[in-house]
Coordinates of C-alpha atoms and ligand atoms in Angstrom, one line a residue:
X9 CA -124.9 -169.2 8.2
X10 CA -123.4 -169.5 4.4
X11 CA -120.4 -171.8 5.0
X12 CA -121.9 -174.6 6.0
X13 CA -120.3 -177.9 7.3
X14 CA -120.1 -180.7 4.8
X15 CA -120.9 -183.6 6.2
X16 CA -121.6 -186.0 2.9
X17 CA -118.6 -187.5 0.3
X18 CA -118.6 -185.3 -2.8
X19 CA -122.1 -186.3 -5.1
X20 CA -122.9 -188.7 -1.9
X21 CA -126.2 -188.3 -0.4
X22 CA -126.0 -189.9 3.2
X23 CA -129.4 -190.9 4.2
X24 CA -130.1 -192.5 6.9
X25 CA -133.8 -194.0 8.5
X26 CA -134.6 -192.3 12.1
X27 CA -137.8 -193.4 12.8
X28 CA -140.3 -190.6 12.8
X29 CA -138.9 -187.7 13.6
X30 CA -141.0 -184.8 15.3
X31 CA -141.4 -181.1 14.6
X32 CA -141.9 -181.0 10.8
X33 CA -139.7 -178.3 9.8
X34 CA -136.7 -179.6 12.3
X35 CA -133.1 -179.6 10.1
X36 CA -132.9 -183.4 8.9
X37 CA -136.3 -184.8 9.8
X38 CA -139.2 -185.4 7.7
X39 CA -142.7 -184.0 8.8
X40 CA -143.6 -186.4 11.6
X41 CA -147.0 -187.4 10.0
X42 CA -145.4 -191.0 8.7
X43 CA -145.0 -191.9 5.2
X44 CA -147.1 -190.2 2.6
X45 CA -147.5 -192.9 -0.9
X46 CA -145.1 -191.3 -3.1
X47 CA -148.7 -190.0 -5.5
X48 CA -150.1 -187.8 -2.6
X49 CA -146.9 -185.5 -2.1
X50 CA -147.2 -182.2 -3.4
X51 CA -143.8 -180.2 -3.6
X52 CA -143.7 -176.4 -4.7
X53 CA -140.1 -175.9 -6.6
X54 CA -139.6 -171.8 -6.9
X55 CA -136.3 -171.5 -9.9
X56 CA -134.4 -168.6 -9.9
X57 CA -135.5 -168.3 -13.8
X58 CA -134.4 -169.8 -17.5
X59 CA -131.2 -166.8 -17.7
X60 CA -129.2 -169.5 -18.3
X61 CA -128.2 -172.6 -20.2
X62 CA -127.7 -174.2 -16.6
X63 CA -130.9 -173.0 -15.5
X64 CA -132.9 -174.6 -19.0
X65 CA -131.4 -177.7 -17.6
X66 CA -132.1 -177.6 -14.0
X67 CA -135.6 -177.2 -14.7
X68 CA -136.0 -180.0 -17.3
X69 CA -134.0 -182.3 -14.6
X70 CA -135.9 -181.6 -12.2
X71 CA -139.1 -182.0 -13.3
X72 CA -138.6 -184.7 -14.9
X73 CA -137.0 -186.6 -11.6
X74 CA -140.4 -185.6 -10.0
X75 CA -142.3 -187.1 -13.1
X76 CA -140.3 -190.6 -12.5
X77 CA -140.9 -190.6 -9.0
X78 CA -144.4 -189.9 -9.4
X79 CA -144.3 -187.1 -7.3
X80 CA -146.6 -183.7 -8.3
X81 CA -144.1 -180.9 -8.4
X82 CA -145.5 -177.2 -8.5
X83 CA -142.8 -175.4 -10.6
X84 CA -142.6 -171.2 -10.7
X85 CA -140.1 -169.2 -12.5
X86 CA -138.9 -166.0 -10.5
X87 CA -137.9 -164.3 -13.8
X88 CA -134.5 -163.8 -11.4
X89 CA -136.3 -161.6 -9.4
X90 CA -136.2 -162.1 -5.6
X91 CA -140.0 -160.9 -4.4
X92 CA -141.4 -163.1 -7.2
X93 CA -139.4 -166.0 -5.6
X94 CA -141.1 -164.8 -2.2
X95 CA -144.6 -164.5 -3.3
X96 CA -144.2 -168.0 -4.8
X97 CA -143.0 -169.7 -1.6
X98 CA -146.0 -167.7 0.2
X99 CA -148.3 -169.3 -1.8
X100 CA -147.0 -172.9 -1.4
X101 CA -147.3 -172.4 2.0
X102 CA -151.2 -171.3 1.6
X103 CA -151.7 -174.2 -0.9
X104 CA -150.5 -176.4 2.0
X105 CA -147.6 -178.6 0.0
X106 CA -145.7 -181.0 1.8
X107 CA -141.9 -179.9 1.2
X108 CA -140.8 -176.3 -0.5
X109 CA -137.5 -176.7 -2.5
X110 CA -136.0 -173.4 -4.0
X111 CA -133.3 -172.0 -5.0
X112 CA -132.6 -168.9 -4.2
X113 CA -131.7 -166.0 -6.4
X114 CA -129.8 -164.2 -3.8
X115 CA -128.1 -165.1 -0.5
X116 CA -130.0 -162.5 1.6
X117 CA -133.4 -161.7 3.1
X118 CA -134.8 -165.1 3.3
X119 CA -135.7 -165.2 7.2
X120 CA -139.0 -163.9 7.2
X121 CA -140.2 -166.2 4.3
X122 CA -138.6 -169.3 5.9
X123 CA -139.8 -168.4 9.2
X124 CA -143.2 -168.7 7.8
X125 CA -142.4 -171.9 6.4
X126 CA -141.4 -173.4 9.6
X127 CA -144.4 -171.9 11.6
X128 CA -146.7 -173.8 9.0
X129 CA -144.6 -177.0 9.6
X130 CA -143.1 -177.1 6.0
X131 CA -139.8 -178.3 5.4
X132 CA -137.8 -176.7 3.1
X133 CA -134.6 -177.6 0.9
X134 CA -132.3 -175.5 -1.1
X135 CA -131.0 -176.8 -4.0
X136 CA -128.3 -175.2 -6.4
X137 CA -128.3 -172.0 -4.2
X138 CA -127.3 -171.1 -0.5
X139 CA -129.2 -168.6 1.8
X140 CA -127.0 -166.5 4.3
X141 CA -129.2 -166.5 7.4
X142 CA -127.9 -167.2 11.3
X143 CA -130.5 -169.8 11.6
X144 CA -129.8 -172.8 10.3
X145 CA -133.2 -174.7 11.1
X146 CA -134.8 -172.7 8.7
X147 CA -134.1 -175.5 5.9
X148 CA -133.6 -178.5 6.4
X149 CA -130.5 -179.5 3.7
X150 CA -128.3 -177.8 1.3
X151 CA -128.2 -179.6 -1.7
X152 CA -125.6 -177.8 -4.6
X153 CA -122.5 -177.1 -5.5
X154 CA -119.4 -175.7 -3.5
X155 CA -118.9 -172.8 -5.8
X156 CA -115.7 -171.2 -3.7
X157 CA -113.9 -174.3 -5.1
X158 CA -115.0 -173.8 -8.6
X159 CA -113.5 -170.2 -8.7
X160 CA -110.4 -171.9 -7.3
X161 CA -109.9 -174.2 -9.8
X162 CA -110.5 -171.1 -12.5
X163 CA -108.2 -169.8 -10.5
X164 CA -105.7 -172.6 -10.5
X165 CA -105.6 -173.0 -14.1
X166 CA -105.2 -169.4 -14.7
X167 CA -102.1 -169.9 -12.3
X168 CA -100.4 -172.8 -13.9
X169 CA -101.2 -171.3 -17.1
X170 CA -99.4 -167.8 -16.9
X171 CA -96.7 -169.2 -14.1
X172 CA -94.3 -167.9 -16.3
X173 CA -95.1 -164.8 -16.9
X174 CA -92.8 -161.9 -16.1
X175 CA -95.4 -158.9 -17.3
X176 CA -98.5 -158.0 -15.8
X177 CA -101.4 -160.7 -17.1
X178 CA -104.6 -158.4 -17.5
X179 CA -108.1 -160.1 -16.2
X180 CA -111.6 -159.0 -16.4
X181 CA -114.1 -160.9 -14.7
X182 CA -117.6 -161.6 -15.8
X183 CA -119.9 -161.8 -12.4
X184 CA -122.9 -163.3 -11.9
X185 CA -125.8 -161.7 -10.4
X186 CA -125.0 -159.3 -7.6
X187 CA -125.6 -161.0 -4.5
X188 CA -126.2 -164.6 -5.7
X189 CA -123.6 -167.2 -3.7
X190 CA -122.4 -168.5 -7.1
X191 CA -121.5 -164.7 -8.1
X192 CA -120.1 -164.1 -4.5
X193 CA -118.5 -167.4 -3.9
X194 CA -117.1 -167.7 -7.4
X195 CA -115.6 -164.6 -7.2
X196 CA -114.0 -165.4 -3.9
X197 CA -112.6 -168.7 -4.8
X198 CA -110.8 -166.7 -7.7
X199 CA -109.6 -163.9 -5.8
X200 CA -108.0 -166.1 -3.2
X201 CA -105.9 -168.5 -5.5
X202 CA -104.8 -166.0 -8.0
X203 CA -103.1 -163.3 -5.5
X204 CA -100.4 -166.4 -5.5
X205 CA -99.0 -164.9 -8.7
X206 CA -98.7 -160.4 -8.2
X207 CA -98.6 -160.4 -12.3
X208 CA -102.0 -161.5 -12.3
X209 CA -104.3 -158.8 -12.0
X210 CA -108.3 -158.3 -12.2
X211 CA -108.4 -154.7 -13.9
X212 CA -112.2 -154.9 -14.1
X213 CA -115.0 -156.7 -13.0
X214 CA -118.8 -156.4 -13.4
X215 CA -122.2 -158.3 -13.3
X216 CA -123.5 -159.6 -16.3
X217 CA -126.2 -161.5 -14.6
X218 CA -125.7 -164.8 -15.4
X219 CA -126.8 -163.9 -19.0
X220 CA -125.1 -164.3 -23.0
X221 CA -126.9 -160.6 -23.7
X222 CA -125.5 -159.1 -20.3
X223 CA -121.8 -160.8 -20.7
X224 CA -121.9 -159.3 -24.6
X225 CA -122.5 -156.2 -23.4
X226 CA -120.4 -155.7 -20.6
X227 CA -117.6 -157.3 -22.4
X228 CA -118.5 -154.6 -25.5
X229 CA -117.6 -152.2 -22.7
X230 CA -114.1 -153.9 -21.2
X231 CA -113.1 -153.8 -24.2
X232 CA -113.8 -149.8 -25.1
X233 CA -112.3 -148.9 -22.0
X234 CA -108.7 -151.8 -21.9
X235 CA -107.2 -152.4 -25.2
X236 CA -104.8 -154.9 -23.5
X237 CA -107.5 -157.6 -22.2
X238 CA -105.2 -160.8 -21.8
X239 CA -108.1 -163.2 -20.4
X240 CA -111.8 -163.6 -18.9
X241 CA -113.0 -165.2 -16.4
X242 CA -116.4 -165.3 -16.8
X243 CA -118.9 -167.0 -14.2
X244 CA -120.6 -169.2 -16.6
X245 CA -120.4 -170.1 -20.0
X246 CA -123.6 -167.9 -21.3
X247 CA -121.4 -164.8 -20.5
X248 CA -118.4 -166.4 -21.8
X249 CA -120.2 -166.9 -24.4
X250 CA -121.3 -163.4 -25.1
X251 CA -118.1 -162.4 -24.8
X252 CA -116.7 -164.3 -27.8
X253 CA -119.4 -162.4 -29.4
X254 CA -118.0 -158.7 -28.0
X255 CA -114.3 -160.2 -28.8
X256 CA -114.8 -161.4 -32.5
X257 CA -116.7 -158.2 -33.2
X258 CA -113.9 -156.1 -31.9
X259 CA -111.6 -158.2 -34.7
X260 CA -109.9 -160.3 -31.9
X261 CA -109.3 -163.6 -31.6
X262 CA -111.4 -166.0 -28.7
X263 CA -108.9 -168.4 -27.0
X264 CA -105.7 -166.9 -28.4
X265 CA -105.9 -163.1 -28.4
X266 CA -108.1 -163.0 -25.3
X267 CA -108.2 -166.0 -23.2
X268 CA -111.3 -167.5 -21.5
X269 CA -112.5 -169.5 -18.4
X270 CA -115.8 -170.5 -17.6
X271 CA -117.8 -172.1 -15.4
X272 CA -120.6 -174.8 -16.0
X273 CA -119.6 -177.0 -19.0
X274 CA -123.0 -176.5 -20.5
X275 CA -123.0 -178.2 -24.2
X276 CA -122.6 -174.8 -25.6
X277 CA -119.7 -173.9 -23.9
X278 CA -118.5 -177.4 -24.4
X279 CA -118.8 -176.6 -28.0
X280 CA -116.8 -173.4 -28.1
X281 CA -114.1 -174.8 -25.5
X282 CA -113.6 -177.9 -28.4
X283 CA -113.4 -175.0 -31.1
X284 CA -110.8 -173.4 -29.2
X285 CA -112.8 -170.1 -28.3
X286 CA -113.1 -171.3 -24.4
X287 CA -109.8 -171.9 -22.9
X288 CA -110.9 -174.2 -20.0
X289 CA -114.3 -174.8 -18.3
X290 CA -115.0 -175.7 -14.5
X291 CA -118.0 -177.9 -14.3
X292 CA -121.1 -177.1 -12.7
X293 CA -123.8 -179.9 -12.5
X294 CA -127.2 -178.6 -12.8
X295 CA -128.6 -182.6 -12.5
X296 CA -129.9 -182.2 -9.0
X297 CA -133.3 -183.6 -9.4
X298 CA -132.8 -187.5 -8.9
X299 CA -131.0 -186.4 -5.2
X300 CA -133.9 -183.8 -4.7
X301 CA -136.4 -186.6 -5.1
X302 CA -134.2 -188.6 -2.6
X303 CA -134.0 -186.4 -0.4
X304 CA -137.8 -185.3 -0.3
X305 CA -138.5 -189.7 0.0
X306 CA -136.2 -190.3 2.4
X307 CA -137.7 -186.8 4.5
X308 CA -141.2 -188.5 4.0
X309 CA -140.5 -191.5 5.3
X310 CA -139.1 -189.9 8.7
X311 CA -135.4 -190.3 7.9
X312 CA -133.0 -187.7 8.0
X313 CA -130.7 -185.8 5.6
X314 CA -127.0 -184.3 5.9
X315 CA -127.3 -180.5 6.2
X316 CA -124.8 -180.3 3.3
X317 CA -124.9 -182.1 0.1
X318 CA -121.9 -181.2 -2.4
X319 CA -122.3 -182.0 -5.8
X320 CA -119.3 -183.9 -7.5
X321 CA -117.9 -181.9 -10.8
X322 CA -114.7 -181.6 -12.6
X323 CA -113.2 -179.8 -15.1
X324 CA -112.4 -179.7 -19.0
X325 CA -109.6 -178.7 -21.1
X326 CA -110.3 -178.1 -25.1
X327 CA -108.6 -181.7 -25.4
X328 CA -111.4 -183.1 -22.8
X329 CA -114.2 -181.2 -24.1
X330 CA -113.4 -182.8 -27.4
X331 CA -114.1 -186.3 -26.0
X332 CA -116.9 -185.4 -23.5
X333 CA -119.4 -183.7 -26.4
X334 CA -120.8 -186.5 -27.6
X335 CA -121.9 -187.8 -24.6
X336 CA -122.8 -184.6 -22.7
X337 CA -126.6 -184.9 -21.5
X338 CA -127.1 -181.1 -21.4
Ligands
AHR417 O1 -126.4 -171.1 -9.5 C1 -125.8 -171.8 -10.6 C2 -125.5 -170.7 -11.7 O2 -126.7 -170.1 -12.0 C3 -124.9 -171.3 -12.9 O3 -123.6 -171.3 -13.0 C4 -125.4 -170.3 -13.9 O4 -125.3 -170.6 -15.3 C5 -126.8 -170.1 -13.5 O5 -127.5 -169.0 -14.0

């Protein structure tokens, strides 16, 4: 089931000690065994890939959570391709590591995989990513962002920003990957807050996967084909970011001809919101390794986890970006 239940605070992880729990790969319980020293865990981490600014640091964070912790992390890169992501969890599971954490590239056609998982007894954890499967006991927590929310708060600022238009405000969108929940979900979110306002209208919409080459060339093409683009959302900033490549090329203006809104608030995107290319940013945290680790500690000594673990973000304006750069970690 995708929409899953959250059951922690925003950014709170709810932990709580249950004695040992049986049934290693039970939702919320650790393996069962009792508490493994912190140097003899071994956890396999399949990434979607490095397509992404988010993604570079996603990676670093997590590895170097596991590093701190002491904790050997097994690290693959799908190259955003789903079998690789597959044949990578297989062969965690022949390798015999204590937790899997992944996450996953797109929502569907995890069941067999996880099943597998499960039979061996090893508990699994999403992280960034949600899988849309019926059975819910085929990971044990959910630990990411709510990314229907983020498209609503493109959405609201797209709303509050043309509330007073009386013409037709052109959109294009600039999907994710086809089929990954942030594409879906994003998408969604944005869809549902906009149809408030009838002037505001998507007149095209297409996958740049999650990339600054694939958002430059799509956007190359958007603007061939609709000479009167008024704004993009984009759903990150490394496609937003390609766009202002396609948009400057094409003689326009990023931020005041064509409008922009991204998602992440990556420093790069920070940068080009402050310049005044990016129009607003929603935040998406890519520093999930410190709650990974906490999670995967708290599993291993026999206490249990919430099912859903919502990551606490915000949002930026060109004024905010302005004071948050300095600062910004990635
Ligand atoms: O799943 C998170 C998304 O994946 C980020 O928004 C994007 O930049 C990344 O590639």
């Amino acid at each position: 089931m995708k929409k899953l239940i959250s059951i922690a605070a925003a950014g709170v992880l709810l932990l709580g000690l249950a004695g040992c729990a049986s049934g290693g790969a039970e939702p919320g319980a650790g393996t069962g065994d009792g508490p493994k020293p912190l140097d003899e865990l071994v956890v396999g981490f399949a990434q979607v890939g490095a397509e992404s600014g988010w993604r570079t640091a996603n990676t670093k964070d997590i590895q170097g959570a596991f590093k701190d912790a002491g904790i050997e992390l097994k690290f693959s890169d799908a190259q955003q391709k789903q079998e690789n992501q597959i044949k990578a969890i297989r062969s965690y599971i022949q390798q015999g590591v204590d937790y899997i954490a992944f996450s996953p590239v797109v929502e569907t056609g995890w069941d067999a995989v996880l099943n597998e998982a499960k039979a061996a007894g090893i508990p699994v954890v999403l992280t960034d990513r949600a899988v849309d499967s019926k059975d819910e006991s085929l990971y044990v927590s959910f630990l990411g962002s709510d990314f229907i929310e983020e498209g609503k708060k493109a959405g609201d600022w797209v709303l509050s920003e043309y509330a007073d238009a009386t013409e037709p405000v052109n959109i294009v969108q600039l999907e994710g990957t086809t089929g990954a929940a942030p594409a879906i979900d994003r998408a969604e979110g944005f869809a549902e807050t906009i149809k408030d306002n009838p002037n505001l209208k998507v007149i095209a919409s297409q996958t740049g996967d999650f990339t600054r080459a694939g958002g430059k060339q799509v956007m190359e093409a958007f603007l061939k084909s609709n000479p009167d683009i008024d704004l993009v959302y984009a759903h990150n900033d490394d496609m937003g970011l390609g766009a202002i490549e396609a948009i400057e090329a094409a003689g326009k203006v990023p931020g005041k001809d064509i409008k922009i809104v991204t998602v992440d608030a990556v420093k790069d995107g920070m940068q080009a919101l402050a310049d005044g290319k990016i129009n607003f940013i929603v935040e998406c945290s890519p520093l999930l390794g410190k709650q990974l680790v906490d999670i995967i500690s708290t599993l291993n000594d026999g206490g249990t986890v919430d099912k859903r673990i919502v990551t606490e973000e915000t949002t930026f304006t060109q004024e905010q970006a302005v004071t948050a750069l300095p600062d910004r970690q990635y």
